[in-house]
Every structure is written in C-alpha cells, then in structure tokens.
Coordinates of C-alpha atoms and ligand atoms in Angstrom, one line a residue:
X1 CA 0.3 0.1 0.1
X2 CA 1.3 3.4 -1.0
X3 CA -0.4 6.3 0.9
X4 CA -0.9 9.5 -1.1
X5 CA 1.3 11.0 2.0
X6 CA 2.4 9.8 5.6
X7 CA 4.0 12.4 8.7
X8 CA 8.0 11.5 8.8
X9 CA 8.1 11.6 12.6
X10 CA 11.5 10.6 14.2
X11 CA 13.5 10.0 17.3
X12 CA 14.2 13.7 18.0
X13 CA 10.3 14.5 17.8
X14 CA 10.0 11.4 20.5
X15 CA 12.5 13.2 22.9
X16 CA 11.2 16.2 22.8
X17 CA 7.9 15.4 23.5
X18 CA 9.1 13.2 26.8
X19 CA 10.9 16.3 27.7
X20 CA 7.7 18.4 27.3
X21 CA 5.2 15.3 28.8
X22 CA 7.8 14.9 32.4
X23 CA 8.6 18.8 32.2
X24 CA 4.6 18.4 33.6
X25 CA 4.1 21.4 31.2
X26 CA 1.1 19.6 29.1
X27 CA -1.3 22.2 28.4
X28 CA -0.7 25.7 26.3
X29 CA 2.3 27.4 28.9
X30 CA 5.8 26.1 28.5
X31 CA 9.1 26.4 26.9
X32 CA 8.7 24.6 23.4
X33 CA 5.2 26.4 22.8
X34 CA 7.4 29.5 23.3
X35 CA 10.4 28.2 20.9
X36 CA 8.6 26.7 18.2
X37 CA 6.8 30.2 17.7
X38 CA 10.5 32.2 17.7
X39 CA 11.3 29.7 15.5
X40 CA 8.3 29.5 13.4
X41 CA 8.6 32.6 12.9
X42 CA 12.3 33.0 11.7
X43 CA 11.9 30.2 9.1
X44 CA 8.5 32.6 7.3
X45 CA 10.8 35.6 8.5
X46 CA 8.3 37.5 10.1
X47 CA 8.0 39.4 13.5
X48 CA 5.7 37.6 14.9
X49 CA 4.1 34.0 15.5
X50 CA 1.0 33.3 17.1
X51 CA 0.4 28.7 17.5
X52 CA -3.3 27.7 17.5
X53 CA -4.8 24.4 17.4
X54 CA -5.4 24.5 13.7
X55 CA -5.3 25.6 10.4
X56 CA -8.7 26.5 10.8
X57 CA -8.6 28.5 13.7
X58 CA -5.6 30.5 12.6
X59 CA -7.6 31.4 9.3
X60 CA -10.5 32.2 12.1
X61 CA -8.0 34.2 14.2
X62 CA -6.9 36.1 11.4
X63 CA -10.7 37.5 10.4
X64 CA -11.1 38.2 14.2
X65 CA -8.2 39.9 14.8
X66 CA -8.3 41.9 11.4
X67 CA -12.4 43.2 12.2
X68 CA -13.5 41.4 9.8
X69 CA -17.7 41.4 10.9
X70 CA -22.0 41.3 9.7
X71 CA -22.1 41.8 6.3
X72 CA -18.1 42.3 5.2
X73 CA -17.2 40.5 2.2
X74 CA -14.3 38.6 1.5
X75 CA -12.8 37.6 -1.5
X76 CA -11.5 34.2 -1.8
X77 CA -10.8 31.6 -4.7
X78 CA -13.8 28.3 -5.6
X79 CA -10.7 26.0 -5.6
X80 CA -9.8 25.4 -2.2
X81 CA -10.7 23.3 1.0
X82 CA -13.9 24.7 2.5
X83 CA -12.7 25.9 5.7
X84 CA -11.3 29.1 3.7
X85 CA -14.7 29.7 2.8
X86 CA -16.8 28.7 6.6
X87 CA -14.1 30.5 8.5
X88 CA -15.8 34.1 6.7
X89 CA -19.0 32.2 7.8
X90 CA -18.0 32.1 10.8
X91 CA -17.7 35.5 11.3
X92 CA -20.5 36.6 9.7
X93 CA -18.9 37.6 6.6
X94 CA -20.6 36.8 2.7
X95 CA -17.5 34.4 0.9
X96 CA -17.4 36.1 -2.6
X97 CA -16.0 33.5 -5.0
X98 CA -12.8 33.6 -8.0
X99 CA -12.3 31.3 -10.4
X100 CA -8.6 29.9 -11.1
X101 CA -6.1 32.2 -12.9
X102 CA -5.9 30.1 -16.5
X103 CA -1.8 29.0 -15.9
X104 CA -2.3 28.2 -12.3
X105 CA -5.0 26.5 -10.0
X106 CA -4.9 29.7 -7.6
X107 CA -7.2 32.4 -7.3
X108 CA -7.3 34.7 -10.4
X109 CA -6.0 38.3 -9.6
X110 CA -7.6 39.7 -12.4
X111 CA -11.2 38.7 -11.8
X112 CA -10.6 39.9 -8.1
X113 CA -11.0 43.8 -9.1
X114 CA -14.4 43.5 -11.1
X115 CA -15.7 41.6 -7.5
X116 CA -15.3 44.7 -5.1
X117 CA -17.7 46.1 -3.7
X118 CA -18.3 49.0 -1.0
X119 CA -18.5 46.0 2.1
X120 CA -15.2 44.2 0.3
X121 CA -12.7 44.2 3.4
X122 CA -10.4 41.1 2.8
X123 CA -9.0 38.9 0.4
X124 CA -7.9 35.5 1.7
X125 CA -5.8 34.2 -1.3
X126 CA -5.1 30.0 -0.8
X127 CA -1.4 29.0 -2.0
X128 CA -3.0 25.6 -3.5
X129 CA -0.8 21.9 -3.3
X130 CA 2.3 24.7 -2.4
X131 CA 2.3 26.9 -5.2
X132 CA 2.6 30.5 -4.1
X133 CA -0.1 33.1 -5.8
X134 CA 0.3 36.0 -8.0
X135 CA 1.0 38.1 -4.8
X136 CA 2.3 41.6 -6.4
X137 CA -0.9 41.9 -8.3
X138 CA -2.7 40.6 -5.4
X139 CA -0.7 43.1 -3.0
X140 CA -1.6 46.1 -6.1
X141 CA -5.1 45.4 -6.0
X142 CA -5.1 45.1 -2.0
X143 CA -4.0 48.7 -1.5
X144 CA -5.5 50.3 -4.3
X145 CA -9.2 49.4 -2.8
X146 CA -7.3 49.4 0.7
X147 CA -8.1 45.5 1.7
X148 CA -6.6 43.2 3.7
X149 CA -4.9 40.2 2.7
X150 CA -5.2 36.9 4.7
X151 CA -2.6 34.5 3.2
X152 CA -3.9 30.6 3.3
X153 CA -0.2 28.9 3.7
X154 CA -1.9 25.4 5.1
X155 CA -0.5 23.6 1.7
X156 CA 2.9 26.0 1.4
X157 CA 5.2 25.7 4.2
X158 CA 8.2 27.3 2.8
X159 CA 7.1 28.1 -1.1
X160 CA 8.6 31.6 -1.9
X161 CA 7.2 34.6 -3.9
X162 CA 9.8 36.6 -5.8
X163 CA 12.4 35.5 -2.7
X164 CA 9.6 36.5 0.1
X165 CA 8.1 33.6 2.2
X166 CA 4.5 32.9 2.1
X167 CA 3.0 34.2 5.2
X168 CA 5.1 37.1 5.3
X169 CA 3.7 39.4 2.1
X170 CA 0.2 39.5 3.5
X171 CA -1.4 41.0 6.5
X172 CA -1.4 37.8 8.1
X173 CA -0.6 34.4 7.5
X174 CA -1.9 31.2 8.6
X175 CA -0.6 27.6 8.5
X176 CA -2.1 23.9 9.2
X177 CA 0.6 21.6 10.9
X178 CA -2.2 18.8 10.2
X179 CA -0.8 15.0 9.6
X180 CA -0.5 15.6 5.8
X181 CA 0.6 18.2 5.5
X182 CA 4.5 19.4 4.9
X183 CA 5.2 19.2 8.5
X184 CA 3.0 18.6 12.0
X185 CA 2.0 18.2 14.9
X186 CA -0.7 16.2 15.4
X187 CA -3.7 18.5 14.6
X188 CA -2.1 22.2 15.5
X189 CA -2.0 26.0 13.5
X190 CA 0.8 29.0 13.5
X191 CA -0.6 32.6 12.5
X192 CA 2.4 34.8 11.0
X193 CA 2.3 38.5 11.2
X194 CA 4.4 41.6 11.0
X195 CA 1.7 43.9 12.8
X196 CA 2.1 44.0 16.4
X197 CA -1.6 44.9 16.7
X198 CA -3.0 42.0 14.9
X199 CA -0.5 39.7 17.3
X200 CA -1.8 40.7 20.1
X201 CA -5.4 40.7 19.6
X202 CA -4.5 37.1 17.9
X203 CA -3.0 35.7 21.0
X204 CA -6.5 38.0 23.3
X205 CA -8.7 36.0 20.9
X206 CA -6.8 32.6 21.0
X207 CA -7.4 32.6 25.2
X208 CA -10.8 32.6 25.7
X209 CA -10.3 37.0 25.3
X210 CA -8.9 37.1 28.3
X211 CA -6.7 40.7 29.0
X212 CA -2.5 39.6 29.7
X213 CA -2.9 42.9 32.4
X214 CA -5.5 41.5 34.2
X215 CA -6.8 38.3 35.8
X216 CA -9.5 36.7 34.3
X217 CA -10.5 40.7 32.8
X218 CA -12.8 39.6 29.3
X219 CA -12.6 42.3 27.2
X220 CA -13.8 40.7 23.6
X221 CA -15.9 36.8 23.8
X222 CA -12.7 34.5 23.0
X223 CA -12.1 31.3 22.2
X224 CA -10.0 28.6 23.2
X225 CA -7.7 27.9 20.1
X226 CA -4.4 27.3 22.1
X227 CA -1.8 24.7 21.1
X228 CA -0.5 22.7 23.8
X229 CA 3.5 22.6 24.7
X230 CA 3.0 18.5 23.8
X231 CA 2.8 19.5 20.3
X232 CA 4.4 22.0 20.0
X233 CA 7.6 19.6 20.9
X234 CA 6.8 18.2 17.9
X235 CA 6.5 20.3 15.7
X236 CA 9.9 22.1 16.9
X237 CA 11.4 18.9 16.0
X238 CA 9.5 19.0 12.5
X239 CA 10.8 22.4 12.0
X240 CA 14.5 21.7 12.7
X241 CA 13.8 19.2 9.5
X242 CA 11.8 21.0 7.3
X243 CA 14.3 21.9 4.8
X244 CA 14.8 18.8 4.1
X245 CA 11.0 17.9 3.5
X246 CA 10.8 20.3 1.2
X247 CA 13.4 19.0 -0.6
X248 CA 12.0 15.3 -0.6
X249 CA 8.9 17.1 -1.7
X250 CA 10.9 19.5 -4.7
X251 CA 12.6 15.8 -6.2
X252 CA 9.8 13.7 -5.8
X253 CA 7.7 15.9 -8.2
X254 CA 11.0 16.3 -10.6
X255 CA 11.3 12.2 -10.9
X256 CA 7.1 12.2 -11.7
X257 CA 7.5 15.2 -14.2
X258 CA 10.7 13.9 -15.6
X259 CA 9.4 10.0 -16.0
X260 CA 5.4 11.2 -17.6
X261 CA 6.8 14.0 -19.5
X262 CA 6.8 12.6 -22.9
X263 CA 3.0 11.7 -22.2
X264 CA 0.3 13.8 -24.4
X265 CA -2.1 13.0 -22.5
X266 CA -0.5 13.8 -19.4
X267 CA -0.3 17.8 -17.9
X268 CA 1.1 19.2 -15.8
X269 CA 1.2 22.9 -13.5
X270 CA 3.0 24.8 -14.8
X271 CA 6.3 26.0 -14.0
X272 CA 6.4 30.0 -12.3
X273 CA 9.8 31.2 -12.9
X274 CA 9.6 33.5 -10.1
X275 CA 8.2 31.4 -7.3
X276 CA 9.4 28.2 -5.5
X277 CA 6.9 25.4 -5.8
X278 CA 7.2 23.4 -2.3
X279 CA 4.8 20.7 -4.4
X280 CA 2.8 19.5 -1.0
X281 CA 1.0 17.3 -3.6
X282 CA 2.2 16.5 -6.9
X283 CA -0.9 16.6 -9.4
X284 CA -1.4 15.7 -12.8
X285 CA -4.3 16.6 -15.4
X286 CA -5.9 14.1 -17.9
X287 CA -8.8 13.1 -19.5
X288 CA -7.6 9.3 -18.6
X289 CA -7.5 10.7 -15.0
X290 CA -10.9 7.8 -13.9
X291 CA -8.6 5.2 -15.8
X292 CA -5.4 5.8 -14.1
X293 CA -6.6 6.1 -10.2
X294 CA -8.3 2.7 -10.9
X295 CA -5.7 0.8 -12.2
X296 CA -2.9 2.6 -9.6
X297 CA -5.5 1.2 -7.0
X298 CA -5.9 -2.3 -7.9
X299 CA -2.1 -2.2 -7.3
X300 CA -2.5 -0.5 -3.8
X301 CA -1.6 2.3 -4.9
X302 CA -3.8 5.6 -3.2
X303 CA -4.6 8.5 -5.3
X304 CA -7.5 11.2 -4.7
X305 CA -9.4 13.9 -6.6
X306 CA -8.5 17.3 -6.7
X307 CA -10.9 19.7 -4.4
X308 CA -14.5 20.0 -5.9
X309 CA -14.7 23.9 -6.3
X310 CA -16.7 25.1 -3.4
X311 CA -19.9 26.7 -5.8
X312 CA -20.4 23.6 -6.1
X313 CA -21.6 22.5 -2.8
X314 CA -24.5 23.1 -0.9
X315 CA -23.3 25.6 1.5
X316 CA -21.8 27.6 -1.6
X317 CA -23.9 27.1 -4.4
X318 CA -23.8 29.2 -6.9
X319 CA -25.5 29.6 -10.6
X320 CA -22.3 31.3 -11.1
X321 CA -19.9 29.4 -13.1
X322 CA -16.0 29.3 -12.8
X323 CA -14.8 27.4 -16.1
X324 CA -11.0 27.1 -14.8
X325 CA -11.4 26.0 -11.8
X326 CA -14.3 23.1 -12.8
X327 CA -12.0 22.3 -15.5
X328 CA -8.8 21.4 -13.0
X329 CA -10.9 19.9 -10.9
X330 CA -12.4 17.8 -13.2
X331 CA -9.3 16.4 -14.3
X332 CA -7.1 16.4 -12.0
X333 CA -5.9 13.9 -9.9
X334 CA -3.6 13.7 -6.6
X335 CA -0.3 11.1 -6.6
X336 CA 1.2 10.3 -4.1
X337 CA 3.2 12.8 -2.5
X338 CA 4.7 11.1 0.7
X339 CA 8.5 12.1 1.8
X340 CA 8.7 8.8 2.7
X341 CA 8.6 7.7 -1.5
X342 CA 11.3 6.3 -3.3
X343 CA 12.9 6.5 -6.4
X344 CA 11.4 2.9 -7.3
X345 CA 8.1 3.6 -6.0
X346 CA 7.7 6.6 -7.9
X347 CA 9.3 5.3 -11.3
X348 CA 6.5 1.9 -10.3
X349 CA 4.1 4.2 -9.8
X350 CA 4.7 6.3 -13.5
X351 CA 4.6 3.1 -15.3
X352 CA 1.5 1.8 -14.7
X353 CA 0.2 5.4 -15.7
X354 CA 2.2 4.9 -18.8
X355 CA 0.6 1.8 -19.2
X356 CA -2.7 3.4 -18.9
X357 CA -2.5 5.8 -21.2
X358 CA -0.6 3.9 -23.9
X359 CA -3.4 1.0 -23.4
X360 CA -5.9 4.0 -24.6
X361 CA -4.4 4.9 -27.2
Ligands
LIG1 C1 -5.4 21.8 5.8 C2 -5.8 23.3 5.0 C3 -6.5 24.1 6.0 C4 -6.5 23.8 7.9 O1 -6.8 22.5 8.0 P1 -7.4 22.3 9.3 O2 -7.2 20.9 9.0 O3 -8.4 22.7 10.1 O4 -5.5 22.3 10.1 C5 -7.0 25.0 5.6 N1 -6.6 25.6 4.3 C6 -6.1 24.9 3.3 C7 -5.9 25.0 2.1 C8 -6.4 23.6 4.1 O5 -5.8 22.7 3.0

C-alpha cells in the first residue's frame, strides 16, 4: 500500500515530547510553545508567530483580529479546501468566490478587481498545493482598494514568491500542521504577522479573550484555540527538518515530471520562474484520470481527486460558473507525495500510468 501522504516522525520528536511530558507543562504553557513560535517566525521571515490548535482556527483568528464581521465581503478562490470559506461564515461575513487563473489553479488576480464592492474588506489567497499566488498583483489591488490580505499557507510551508516566504507578504499568514501537511504537530496551526497589534489581538482571541494584564478580565468573546506544549514539542522537531522535507517534495515532483513528460495525455501545472513551489502534493491533469486512478488502486496505490470547487457544493451553491476551477478539478489527480517515497516507487507509479495511457491509444 502506497499512501498519498504520511508524516515523517522520528527520534527527535519523541525526545522532545518525552521532555515536554516530563516537565509537567502538558497544556498550553511551557518552553516548547515559545521556542516553536520563535523558530517558526524566523522560518517565515516575520516578526511574530502565534500558535493555535489547527489551521482553521488560525484563519478564524486572522479574520477576528482584522475585525471582519457581519455583512463584510471577503474574496477567496472557489477552488480550495472548504475551511477557507467557512471561517468567513464563522464571523458573519460573505465569501465572494473567484475562479482559478488560466495558468495555475490559484485565485485569478485579474478577476478579483471586478468583484470588489464597498463591502469588501479582505482577500484570502490560498497557495494551493504549495504553489504561491501572484502576490504582486494581489497586493497592488489590496493597496488600491484598502483591503486586508490573509494568506492561507496551509499547503505551502516554505514556499516563496520573488524570494519572499509565503505568509510574510500579506497582513497575516495562516498555517496548518495536520498530519498530511508538509510538517505536522498532529493537529495544529500558526498565524504569522509583522504587525504587533494584530499579534496581540490573535493572542487575545485564542485565549478566551482574557486580558494579559488583568486576571479573568475578558474584553472580548474569545475562544480556546491554544496549542499544547506537547504538540509544540513535535512541531519544533519537525521544523528542524523542514528544509529536508521540502527538498524531498521538490525531488518527488521532479521525478514524476521526468518520468511522465513525454505523455501527451498528461499535463502538469506550469512552472513559474518567480516562485518556489514546495509541491505539498503532486498533481497531474488527464482525461484518463479515472482509468489511471482505478489501475493505481488495483496495485494498492492511493490517489485523490482535487478539491471540488466551493460553488458546486450545498453551503456555497451558486449558479455562476467558474470554468477554470471546474476544469482543474475535473481533470486533476493527486499522486502519492509522501516524503517517505523511494525513487523506485515513483517510477513504478509512473509505469502504471504509462501503461494506462498507451493502452488507451
Ligand atoms: C489543511 C488546510 C487548512 C486547515 O486545515 P486544518 O485541518 O484545520 O488544520 C486550511 N486551508 C487549506 C487550503 C488546507 O488545505
């Protein structure tokens, strides 16, 4: 059985976890939290990192800190994991969906401008599958219309746009450390920002809205979105290895591309020379997607379809059509992308794909 993804957890994680447990600091106070936040901010080239209990709460905290509320419109891509839109609903806002650009599955920056109204407050960009969005264009639009930018970096730890780390470009960057992400803490999340006021607000909202200065004084309705010291211990050990994880992800993508490049019926996402794609998951596009999926499955190799565009599902149903997102979603297939894959395994996967394609011709 070859899975789509699996965490790579080793001795270092165990050592830190044992240390965290033995210290007695098993909840959300303790040294590992502070160390993990400090190192993660350094990794993202931001002033601050605020840990939390998952990527969804990271996005929710970002919107709370920015003051997004009832009736506010927030622009985001239709092709994403549902939580990107759900958090807008959590704060009473209205998600405004945008199609994918023609060359990548990411939000079409040109379409954003057409959908801005006097209610628009923010744009959430998603660096889908590890590929950064067109951030210069997006930041220009945001500046022109005075909008906040939240980067959903749940799938893009360490990705870069023109040499800048994702998460450091907009007002707030949000990360997930779910088990299948580039690095994991089991469940976990992080917000990064350069803005001290936003940092203070996110820390307030994640900790019951409880004042740091006055015990049991609640100035807002907060949440308990705290990460535990045990999770942070895993996170710190994972972060020490993240460059290696990213290198492996890129290498996996390169092997897939090398093996499949001559197949006319298989397409990949275009490379963008100004961006570092960290290839959280490697995807192909093919009319023969279903046959490929079936054949790989027979050999115990897992694959996954791409996300389903939000406008096709009940909570966000819309009669508008978003042809690019629909096209990517229909033809896209995620191939195994675990850092534990060997080159032989990837070659074997590609051989099966080649067999399907040749036999269909
Ligand atoms: C994984 C993911 C999240 C956050 O997921 P959690 O399970 O809440 O940690 C957010 N956005 C995208 C695009 C994701 O893939």
